[in-house]
CSV table of C-alpha atoms in Angstrom, one decimal:
chain,number,residue,atom,x,y,z
D,76,MET,CA,-109.4,-7.6,11.6
D,77,ARG,CA,-109.3,-6.8,15.1
D,78,GLU,CA,-105.6,-8.9,15.9
D,79,VAL,CA,-104.0,-6.6,12.9
D,80,ARG,CA,-105.4,-3.5,14.4
D,81,GLU,CA,-102.9,-4.1,17.9
D,82,THR,CA,-99.8,-5.8,16.2
D,83,ARG,CA,-100.0,-2.1,14.3
D,84,ASP,CA,-100.7,-0.4,17.2
D,85,GLU,CA,-97.7,-2.4,19.5
D,86,VAL,CA,-95.9,-1.9,16.1
D,87,ARG,CA,-96.8,2.3,16.7
D,88,GLU,CA,-96.2,2.2,20.4
D,89,ARG,CA,-92.7,0.8,19.6
D,90,LEU,CA,-91.6,3.2,17.3
D,91,VAL,CA,-92.4,6.0,19.1
D,92,ALA,CA,-90.8,4.9,22.5
D,93,VAL,CA,-87.7,4.2,20.5
D,94,ALA,CA,-87.7,7.9,18.8
D,95,ALA,CA,-87.9,9.1,22.3
D,96,GLU,CA,-85.3,7.5,23.8
D,97,LEU,CA,-83.7,9.2,20.1
D,98,LEU,CA,-84.6,12.0,20.5
D,99,ARG,CA,-83.2,12.7,24.7
D,100,GLU,CA,-80.1,11.1,23.6
D,101,GLN,CA,-79.1,12.3,20.4
D,102,GLY,CA,-81.8,15.8,19.7
D,103,ARG,CA,-83.5,15.9,17.4
D,104,ALA,CA,-81.1,15.5,14.0
D,105,GLY,CA,-80.4,11.8,15.8
D,106,VAL,CA,-83.9,10.9,15.3
D,107,THR,CA,-84.1,9.6,11.4
D,108,THR,CA,-86.3,6.5,10.2
D,109,ARG,CA,-82.8,4.5,9.7
D,110,ALA,CA,-82.1,4.9,13.1
D,111,THR,CA,-85.3,4.4,14.8
D,112,ALA,CA,-85.8,1.8,12.0
D,113,GLU,CA,-82.6,-0.4,13.1
D,114,ARG,CA,-83.3,0.3,17.4
D,115,ALA,CA,-87.2,-1.0,16.8
D,116,GLY,CA,-86.1,-4.0,14.9
D,117,VAL,CA,-88.5,-2.7,11.8
D,118,GLN,CA,-88.2,-2.1,8.0
D,119,ALA,CA,-88.2,1.5,6.9
D,120,PRO,CA,-91.1,1.3,4.8
D,121,THR,CA,-92.8,0.4,8.4
D,122,ILE,CA,-92.5,3.7,9.3
D,123,TYR,CA,-93.9,5.9,6.3
D,124,ARG,CA,-96.5,4.4,6.5
D,125,ILE,CA,-97.6,4.8,9.7
D,126,PHE,CA,-96.9,7.8,10.4
D,127,GLY,CA,-95.7,9.0,6.8
D,128,ASP,CA,-92.7,10.7,7.4
D,129,LYS,CA,-90.4,11.9,9.9
D,130,GLU,CA,-92.7,14.6,11.1
D,131,GLY,CA,-95.3,12.8,11.4
D,132,LEU,CA,-93.3,10.7,13.4
D,133,LEU,CA,-92.1,13.5,15.4
D,134,ASP,CA,-94.7,14.5,15.8
D,135,ALA,CA,-96.8,12.0,17.0
D,136,VAL,CA,-93.1,11.2,20.1
D,137,ALA,CA,-94.9,15.0,21.2
D,138,GLU,CA,-97.6,14.7,22.0
D,139,HIS,CA,-96.6,10.9,23.7
D,140,GLU,CA,-94.8,12.5,25.7
D,141,MET,CA,-96.2,15.4,26.3
D,142,ALA,CA,-99.3,13.5,26.9
D,143,ALA,CA,-97.5,11.1,29.3
D,144,PHE,CA,-96.7,14.2,31.1
D,145,ALA,CA,-100.5,15.4,31.2
D,146,ALA,CA,-100.9,13.5,33.3
D,147,ALA,CA,-98.6,13.1,35.1
D,148,LYS,CA,-99.2,16.6,36.7
D,149,ALA,CA,-102.9,16.3,36.8
D,150,ASP,CA,-102.6,13.6,39.3
D,151,ALA,CA,-100.6,15.8,41.5
D,152,SER,CA,-102.8,18.8,40.8
D,153,HIS,CA,-106.2,17.9,43.0
D,154,PRO,CA,-106.1,20.1,45.1
D,155,SER,CA,-108.8,19.5,48.4
D,156,GLY,CA,-111.7,22.3,49.4
D,157,ASP,CA,-109.7,24.5,51.4
D,158,THR,CA,-105.8,24.6,48.7
D,159,ASP,CA,-104.9,28.1,47.5
D,160,PRO,CA,-105.1,27.8,44.1
D,161,VAL,CA,-102.0,30.2,43.8
D,162,THR,CA,-99.7,27.8,45.4
D,163,ASP,CA,-101.7,24.8,42.8
D,164,LEU,CA,-101.4,27.2,40.8
D,165,ARG,CA,-97.3,28.1,41.7
D,166,ALA,CA,-96.6,24.1,41.8
D,167,GLY,CA,-98.5,24.1,38.0
D,168,TRP,CA,-95.9,26.1,36.7
D,169,GLU,CA,-92.2,24.6,38.5
D,170,MET,CA,-93.7,21.5,37.1
D,171,THR,CA,-93.4,23.1,34.1
D,172,ILE,CA,-90.3,23.9,34.4
D,173,GLU,CA,-88.8,21.4,35.9
D,174,PHE,CA,-89.3,19.5,32.8
D,175,GLY,CA,-88.3,21.3,30.1
D,176,LEU,CA,-85.5,21.4,31.8
D,177,ALA,CA,-84.8,18.3,32.3
D,178,ASN,CA,-86.1,17.2,28.6
D,179,PRO,CA,-84.4,20.3,25.8
D,180,GLU,CA,-85.3,18.3,23.2
D,181,LEU,CA,-88.5,17.2,23.5
D,182,PHE,CA,-89.6,21.1,24.5
D,183,ALA,CA,-88.2,22.4,21.8
D,184,LEU,CA,-89.9,20.2,20.0
D,185,VAL,CA,-92.8,20.7,21.5
D,186,SER,CA,-93.3,24.6,21.7
D,187,ASP,CA,-92.7,24.6,18.2
D,188,PRO,CA,-95.9,27.0,16.7
D,189,ALA,CA,-96.2,25.0,13.7
D,190,ARG,CA,-96.3,22.2,16.1
D,191,ALA,CA,-98.3,23.3,19.2
D,192,THR,CA,-101.7,24.5,17.9
D,193,ASP,CA,-103.1,20.6,16.3
D,194,SER,CA,-101.5,18.9,19.6
D,195,PRO,CA,-104.0,18.1,21.5
D,196,ALA,CA,-101.3,17.5,23.8
D,197,THR,CA,-100.5,20.6,24.0
D,198,ARG,CA,-103.8,21.3,24.3
D,199,ALA,CA,-104.6,18.7,26.8
D,200,GLY,CA,-101.7,21.1,29.5
D,201,ILE,CA,-102.9,24.8,28.8
D,202,GLN,CA,-106.8,22.8,29.9
D,203,LEU,CA,-104.8,22.0,33.0
D,204,LEU,CA,-103.8,26.0,33.2
D,205,ALA,CA,-107.2,26.9,32.4
D,206,GLU,CA,-108.1,25.2,35.6
D,207,LYS,CA,-105.7,26.1,38.1
D,208,VAL,CA,-106.3,29.8,37.2
D,209,HIS,CA,-110.4,29.3,36.6
D,210,ARG,CA,-109.5,28.1,40.3
D,211,VAL,CA,-107.9,31.6,41.1
D,212,ALA,CA,-110.3,33.3,39.6
D,213,LEU,CA,-113.1,31.3,41.7
D,214,ALA,CA,-111.7,32.4,44.2
D,215,GLY,CA,-111.9,36.7,43.8
D,216,ARG,CA,-108.9,37.4,43.0
D,217,LEU,CA,-108.3,37.3,39.4
D,218,ARG,CA,-107.6,40.4,38.4
D,219,VAL,CA,-108.6,39.6,34.0
D,220,ALA,CA,-110.4,37.5,32.0
D,221,GLU,CA,-109.5,33.9,32.7
D,222,ASP,CA,-108.6,33.4,28.8
D,223,ARG,CA,-106.0,36.7,29.0
D,224,ALA,CA,-104.8,35.6,32.2
D,225,VAL,CA,-104.1,31.1,30.7
D,226,ASP,CA,-102.1,33.2,27.4
D,227,ILE,CA,-100.0,35.0,30.0
D,228,ILE,CA,-99.3,32.7,32.0
D,229,HIS,CA,-98.6,30.3,28.7
D,230,ALA,CA,-96.0,32.6,27.1
D,231,ALA,CA,-94.3,33.3,29.8
D,232,GLY,CA,-93.3,29.2,31.4
D,233,THR,CA,-92.6,28.7,27.6
D,234,GLY,CA,-90.8,31.5,27.0
D,235,ALA,CA,-88.6,31.7,30.1
D,236,VAL,CA,-88.3,27.5,29.6
D,237,LEU,CA,-86.5,29.0,26.7
D,238,ALA,CA,-84.4,31.5,28.2
D,239,LEU,CA,-83.2,29.2,30.1
D,240,LEU,CA,-81.9,26.2,28.6
D,241,SER,CA,-80.1,29.3,26.3
D,242,GLN,CA,-78.3,29.8,28.6
D,243,PRO,CA,-75.3,26.8,30.1
D,244,ALA,CA,-76.4,24.4,32.9
D,245,ALA,CA,-73.9,25.2,34.5
D,246,GLU,CA,-75.0,28.9,34.6
D,247,ARG,CA,-78.7,29.3,34.8
D,248,ASP,CA,-80.0,31.2,37.6
D,249,LEU,CA,-83.5,29.4,38.0
D,250,SER,CA,-84.3,32.5,39.7
D,251,LEU,CA,-86.1,33.7,36.8
D,252,ALA,CA,-88.5,31.0,36.2
D,253,THR,CA,-89.7,32.5,39.6
D,254,SER,CA,-88.9,35.7,38.4
D,255,MET,CA,-91.2,35.9,35.7
D,256,LEU,CA,-94.2,34.5,37.5
D,257,GLU,CA,-94.2,36.6,40.4
D,258,ALA,CA,-94.1,39.5,37.8
D,259,CYS,CA,-97.2,38.0,35.9
D,260,LEU,CA,-98.8,37.1,39.3
D,261,ALA,CA,-98.9,40.8,40.0
D,262,GLN,CA,-100.4,41.9,37.1
D,263,LEU,CA,-102.7,39.3,37.4
D,264,VAL,CA,-103.1,38.1,41.0
D,265,THR,CA,-104.7,40.0,43.5
D,266,GLY,CA,-102.8,39.7,46.5
D,267,THR,CA,-99.6,39.0,44.9
D,268,GLY,CA,-98.2,42.5,44.1
D,269,VAL,CA,-99.2,46.2,44.5
D,270,PRO,CA,-102.0,47.0,41.3
D,271,THR,CA,-101.3,50.6,40.1
D,272,GLU,CA,-104.6,51.2,40.0
D,273,ASP,CA,-107.7,49.6,41.9
D,274,ARG,CA,-109.5,47.1,39.4
D,275,SER,CA,-111.7,45.6,42.5
D,276,ALA,CA,-114.9,45.9,39.3
D,277,THR,CA,-112.7,44.0,37.0
D,278,THR,CA,-112.0,41.0,39.7
D,279,ALA,CA,-115.8,40.5,40.7
D,280,ALA,CA,-117.2,40.6,37.5
D,281,VAL,CA,-114.3,37.9,35.9
D,282,THR,CA,-115.6,36.2,39.8
D,283,LEU,CA,-119.0,36.7,38.5
D,284,ARG,CA,-118.0,35.4,35.8
D,285,ALA,CA,-116.6,32.5,36.6
D,286,GLU,CA,-119.7,31.4,38.8
D,287,ALA,CA,-121.8,32.3,36.1
D,288,PRO,CA,-122.0,28.7,34.3
D,289,HIS,CA,-123.1,27.6,37.4
D,290,LEU,CA,-126.0,30.0,39.3
D,291,SER,CA,-129.2,27.3,39.2
D,292,ALA,CA,-131.8,30.7,39.9
D,293,LEU,CA,-131.4,32.1,36.9
D,294,SER,CA,-132.3,30.3,33.7
D,295,THR,CA,-129.9,29.1,30.4
D,296,SER,CA,-130.5,32.6,28.3
D,297,GLU,CA,-131.0,34.4,31.7
D,298,ARG,CA,-126.5,33.1,32.1
D,299,LEU,CA,-125.9,33.9,29.2
D,300,LEU,CA,-127.3,37.0,29.1
D,301,LEU,CA,-125.1,37.7,31.8
D,302,THR,CA,-122.4,35.8,31.2
D,303,ASP,CA,-122.1,38.3,27.3
D,304,TRP,CA,-122.6,41.3,29.7
D,305,LEU,CA,-119.6,40.4,31.9
D,306,ASP,CA,-117.5,39.0,29.1
D,307,ARG,CA,-118.3,43.1,28.3
D,308,VAL,CA,-117.2,44.6,31.2
D,309,ILE,CA,-113.7,42.7,31.4
D,310,ALA,CA,-112.9,43.5,28.0
D,311,GLN,CA,-113.4,47.1,28.4
D,312,ASP,CA,-111.1,47.6,31.0
D,313,THR,CA,-108.5,44.3,29.3
D,314,ALA,CA,-108.3,46.9,26.3
D,315,HIS,CA,-108.7,50.2,28.8
D,316,HIS,CA,-105.4,49.0,30.4
D,317,HIS,CA,-103.4,47.1,27.2
D,318,PRO,CA,-103.7,49.8,24.5
């Protein structure tokens, strides 16, 4: 039984690798079950047995490629304690933009909402972004709730890549992505722009919220209560500033 499982896994890996090659070379339309099977040296029914259909194969390609990117991004994201967390956040943004522009067909595939919501690889990428945002919060520099900051930056990054990909390669203005990030950071992070109002109380609440799970002087129930209070303060401020 073990040998059968290993053989199936090897065939699956080869099919995913071949489909990824076809996606890069010919786009989504080029990833047919026939072309994939021929290049991988298997019978077409094998694809249906392993993946269900072409869409299942594309899902596997998207997950595999994004998992590889997330791993590479994680390897490049081991900041020391004195590394500026905002600088680290910018570096992650730049990696994402570069990856999207270098892999247009794959990016279009993984940015499809129907796939992104269920993709473990996409969730892993968002988790890496969440970790970077958490470091900004711990440093006392985040103006809004962590999950809101993650949503805004993720949406901005996806939009920036798709906007650039819609332009002819020779005419792309890469400063568009940089300007979009800086616009986000000016609203989300202290020290990167001129806020229209004093948000120091909210920043303090966000910072304490990031620290709350680690406050050993409090009991579990006290930490949960503190977290609930801080979430309400942050939510009220967010509603006030973003009607």
